[in-house]
Coordinates of C-alpha atoms in Angstrom, one line a residue:
Q1257 CA 144.0 191.5 85.5
A1258 CA 142.8 191.9 89.1
I1259 CA 143.8 190.1 91.8
I1260 CA 141.9 189.6 94.9
N1261 CA 143.1 188.7 98.0
S1262 CA 140.2 187.3 100.2
T1263 CA 140.3 184.6 103.1
I1264 CA 138.2 182.4 102.9
T1265 CA 136.4 181.2 105.6
P1266 CA 133.7 178.1 106.4
N1267 CA 130.9 180.2 107.5
M1268 CA 131.4 182.5 104.2
T1269 CA 128.7 182.2 101.2
F1270 CA 129.3 182.2 97.6
T1271 CA 126.0 184.1 96.2
K1272 CA 124.9 184.1 92.2
T1273 CA 123.2 187.3 92.1
S1274 CA 122.3 186.7 88.1
Q1275 CA 123.6 184.5 85.6
K1276 CA 126.8 185.3 85.0
F1277 CA 127.9 187.3 88.7
G1278 CA 128.2 186.3 92.0
Q1279 CA 129.8 187.7 94.5
W1280 CA 130.4 187.1 98.4
A1281 CA 131.0 189.5 101.8
D1282 CA 134.5 189.1 104.1
S1283 CA 133.7 190.5 107.2
R1284 CA 137.2 190.4 108.3
A1285 CA 137.6 192.9 105.4
N1286 CA 134.3 194.8 106.0
T1287 CA 134.3 193.8 102.1
V1288 CA 132.0 192.7 99.4
Y1289 CA 133.6 191.2 96.6
G1290 CA 131.9 190.8 93.0
L1291 CA 132.8 188.9 90.0
G1292 CA 131.3 188.8 86.5
F1293 CA 132.0 185.8 84.0
A1294 CA 131.7 185.2 80.6
S1295 CA 129.2 182.4 80.6
E1296 CA 127.1 181.1 83.0
Q1297 CA 129.4 177.5 83.4
H1298 CA 132.3 179.4 84.2
L1299 CA 130.5 181.1 87.4
S1300 CA 129.6 177.3 88.1
Q1301 CA 133.1 176.0 88.2
F1302 CA 133.9 179.3 90.2
A1303 CA 131.3 178.2 92.6
E1304 CA 132.3 174.8 93.0
K1305 CA 135.7 175.5 93.4
F1306 CA 134.7 178.3 96.3
Q1307 CA 132.8 175.3 97.9
E1308 CA 136.0 173.1 98.1
V1309 CA 138.0 175.6 99.3
K1310 CA 135.3 176.6 102.0
E1311 CA 135.3 172.5 103.2
A1312 CA 139.2 172.5 103.1
A1313 CA 139.0 175.4 105.6
R1314 CA 136.0 173.9 107.7
L1315 CA 138.6 170.4 107.9
A1316 CA 141.5 172.4 108.5
R1317 CA 139.9 174.4 111.3
E1318 CA 138.6 171.1 112.8
K1319 CA 142.0 169.2 112.6
S1320 CA 143.8 172.6 114.4
Q1321 CA 141.1 172.3 117.1
D1322 CA 141.8 168.3 117.7
K1323 CA 145.7 169.2 117.6
T1324 CA 145.2 172.2 120.4
E1325 CA 143.0 169.6 122.7
L1326 CA 145.5 166.8 122.1
T1327 CA 148.7 169.2 123.1
N1328 CA 146.7 171.0 125.6
P1329 CA 145.3 168.2 128.5
A1330 CA 144.1 171.1 130.4
L1331 CA 141.5 171.3 127.9
S1332 CA 140.0 168.4 128.9
L1333 CA 139.6 168.8 132.6
T1334 CA 136.3 169.4 134.2
S1335 CA 134.8 172.0 135.9
H1336 CA 135.4 170.7 139.6
Q1337 CA 138.8 169.6 138.4
V1338 CA 139.9 173.5 138.1
L1339 CA 140.8 174.7 141.3
P1340 CA 139.8 178.5 141.9
S1341 CA 142.7 180.7 142.5
P1342 CA 142.5 182.7 145.7
I1343 CA 140.9 186.1 146.0
I1344 CA 141.0 188.5 148.4
S1345 CA 138.3 190.7 149.0
S1346 CA 136.9 193.1 152.3
N1347 CA 133.3 192.6 151.0
G1348 CA 132.8 189.0 151.6
P1349 CA 134.5 185.2 151.0
G1350 CA 136.7 184.0 148.4
E1351 CA 133.9 182.0 147.1
D1352 CA 131.4 184.4 146.9
K1353 CA 133.5 186.8 144.9
L1354 CA 134.7 184.2 142.4
F1355 CA 131.2 183.1 141.7
R1356 CA 130.4 187.1 140.4
S1357 CA 133.2 186.8 138.4
Q1358 CA 132.4 184.1 136.8
S1359 CA 128.8 185.8 136.4
A1360 CA 129.7 188.6 134.8
D1361 CA 132.2 186.5 131.9
V1362 CA 129.3 185.0 130.7
E1363 CA 127.7 188.2 130.6
I1364 CA 130.6 189.5 128.0
T1365 CA 130.4 186.3 126.2
T1366 CA 126.9 186.7 125.3
E1367 CA 126.6 190.2 124.6
K1368 CA 130.1 189.2 122.2
E1369 CA 127.7 186.8 120.5
R1370 CA 125.0 189.3 120.5
L1371 CA 127.4 191.4 118.7
K1372 CA 128.4 189.2 116.2
K1373 CA 124.8 187.7 114.9
M1374 CA 124.3 191.9 114.7
L1375 CA 126.8 192.3 112.2
S1376 CA 126.4 188.9 110.5
E1377 CA 123.0 190.2 109.7
G1378 CA 124.2 193.2 108.6
S1379 CA 126.5 191.7 106.1
V1380 CA 123.8 189.3 104.6
S1381 CA 121.4 192.7 104.1
E1382 CA 124.7 194.4 102.4
V1383 CA 124.7 191.4 100.4
Q1384 CA 121.3 191.7 99.3
W1385 CA 120.8 194.8 98.2
E1386 CA 124.2 194.5 96.1
A1387 CA 122.7 191.8 94.7
E1388 CA 119.4 193.9 93.9
F1389 CA 121.7 196.9 92.8
F1390 CA 123.7 194.5 90.5
S1391 CA 120.5 193.1 88.8
L1392 CA 118.7 196.8 88.1
Q1393 CA 122.1 197.3 86.2
D1394 CA 121.8 194.6 84.1
N1395 CA 118.1 196.0 83.6
N1396 CA 119.3 199.4 82.7
N1397 CA 122.2 197.7 80.0
K1398 CA 119.5 195.7 78.3
L1399 CA 117.1 199.2 78.1
V1400 CA 120.2 201.2 76.7
A1401 CA 120.4 198.6 74.0
A1402 CA 116.9 198.2 73.1
L1403 CA 116.3 202.1 72.8
H1404 CA 119.7 202.1 70.2
E1405 CA 118.3 199.2 68.3
A1406 CA 114.5 201.3 68.3
N1407 CA 116.4 204.8 67.0
A1408 CA 118.5 203.0 64.3
N1409 CA 115.0 201.4 62.8
V1410 CA 113.1 204.8 63.0
D1411 CA 115.8 206.3 61.1
Q1412 CA 116.4 203.2 58.6
W1413 CA 112.3 203.4 58.1
K1414 CA 112.6 207.3 57.4
K1415 CA 115.1 206.6 55.1
Q1416 CA 112.7 204.5 53.2
L1417 CA 109.9 206.4 53.3
T1418 CA 111.5 209.5 52.0
A1419 CA 113.1 207.1 49.2
Y1420 CA 108.8 206.0 48.7
Q1421 CA 107.7 209.4 48.6
E1422 CA 110.1 210.7 45.9
E1423 CA 109.3 207.8 44.1
T1424 CA 105.7 208.5 44.1
E1425 CA 106.1 211.9 43.1
T1426 CA 107.8 211.1 40.3
L1427 CA 105.1 208.8 39.3
R1428 CA 102.5 211.2 39.6
Q1429 CA 104.2 213.7 37.2
R1430 CA 104.1 210.7 35.1
V1431 CA 100.5 209.8 35.0
A1432 CA 99.6 213.8 34.8
E1433 CA 101.8 213.9 31.9
L1434 CA 100.1 211.1 30.1
E1435 CA 96.8 212.0 30.8
S1436 CA 97.8 215.7 29.3
Q1437 CA 99.1 214.5 25.7
G1438 CA 95.3 212.2 25.7
T1439 CA 96.5 209.9 23.5
H1440 CA 94.1 206.3 23.4
D1441 CA 96.4 204.5 21.5
S1442 CA 96.3 201.0 23.4
S1443 CA 100.0 201.1 24.6
S1444 CA 99.4 204.2 26.5
D1445 CA 96.6 203.1 28.0
N1446 CA 98.5 199.7 29.6
N1447 CA 101.4 201.9 30.4
K1448 CA 98.7 204.4 32.5
E1449 CA 97.1 201.8 34.3
E1450 CA 100.5 200.0 35.2
L1451 CA 101.7 203.3 36.5
S1452 CA 98.1 203.8 38.2
Q1453 CA 98.6 200.1 40.3
T1454 CA 102.1 200.5 41.2
L1455 CA 100.9 204.5 42.5
E1456 CA 98.5 202.8 44.1
E1457 CA 101.0 200.2 46.0
L1458 CA 103.5 202.7 46.8
E1459 CA 101.0 204.5 48.5
L1460 CA 99.7 201.4 50.5
L1461 CA 103.6 200.5 51.3
I1462 CA 104.2 203.8 52.8
K1463 CA 101.0 203.9 55.0
A1464 CA 102.3 200.8 56.2
K1465 CA 105.7 201.9 56.6
D1466 CA 104.3 205.2 58.4
E1467 CA 102.3 203.1 60.8
E1468 CA 105.8 201.2 62.1
I1469 CA 107.3 204.5 62.2
Q1470 CA 104.7 205.7 64.9
M1471 CA 104.6 202.0 66.8
L1472 CA 108.4 202.7 67.4
K1473 CA 108.1 206.0 68.4
R1474 CA 105.4 204.6 71.0
K1475 CA 108.1 201.8 71.9
K1476 CA 110.7 204.8 72.4
C1477 CA 108.3 206.3 74.9
G1478 CA 107.4 203.2 76.9
R1479 CA 111.5 202.5 77.3
W1480 CA 111.8 206.2 78.3
E1481 CA 109.4 205.8 81.0
A1482 CA 110.9 202.7 82.0
E1483 CA 114.3 204.2 82.1
G1484 CA 113.3 207.3 84.4
E1485 CA 112.0 204.3 86.8
R1486 CA 114.8 202.8 87.0
E1487 CA 116.3 205.9 88.2
E1488 CA 113.9 206.6 90.6
T1489 CA 114.6 202.8 91.8
L1490 CA 118.1 203.7 91.9
Q1491 CA 117.9 206.7 93.8
K1492 CA 115.6 205.0 96.0
L1493 CA 118.1 201.8 96.6
Q1494 CA 121.3 204.5 97.5

C-alpha cells in the first residue's frame, strides 16, 4: 500500500475529476496528489473525510490565533499607543524617515500578496490540466476495450462464415449428385427441395454475416480514427 503524507490546510480543495478519481494540490510540497477508488461511494466518503479534516484544521488555526492574542497583549495595542523607536537620519527629521520605512513595508506586503495570488492561480490551472489528462486517459481505456471487443467479434464471425461456406459447398455437391442421377421418385424430389431450401437459407445467412463483418470493420476504423485524435490531444496537452 502506498502511504501519502500531505498536510491538509483550510485553503485546500479536493476535486472529483471523475466518478472514481479525485485529487488535491499541496502548495507547500509543490505536489498534486491523485487517488483512484474502487467505487463512487468510496470517493464520496473520502471527500467527506477530507472536508472534516479541513474544518478541523481551520478551527485549530483559529484557536491558535486566539491563544496568541491572549498571550501577547502587545497585539491589542492601537496604532497611537505604539511608540516609534528613534531613528537618526542625516537627510531629515526622524519622523519623516519612519514614515517612509512604513510605506516601504506596505509595498513589500502588497507584492507578497500578489505573488501568493499568482501561485494560487497557477496551482488551480495545474489541477485543471491534471483533471483533463485523467479524463482523456479514462476515455483511452474505454476505446482500447471497445477495439479488443470488436476484434474478437470479427474473428468469431469469420470462423462462423467459414463454417457456413463449407456447409454450403457440401450441399451444392449433394444437389449436383442428385441432379446427375436423374431420379424422379417422390422421395428424391423431396430431398432435393429440402436441400435447395436449406442452401438458400444458408446463402442468406452468409450474406447477413458478411454485412455484419463489414459493419464491424467500419466501426473498427472509426475507433482507430478516434485513437489518433486522442493521441493528438494528449500531445497538445503535454
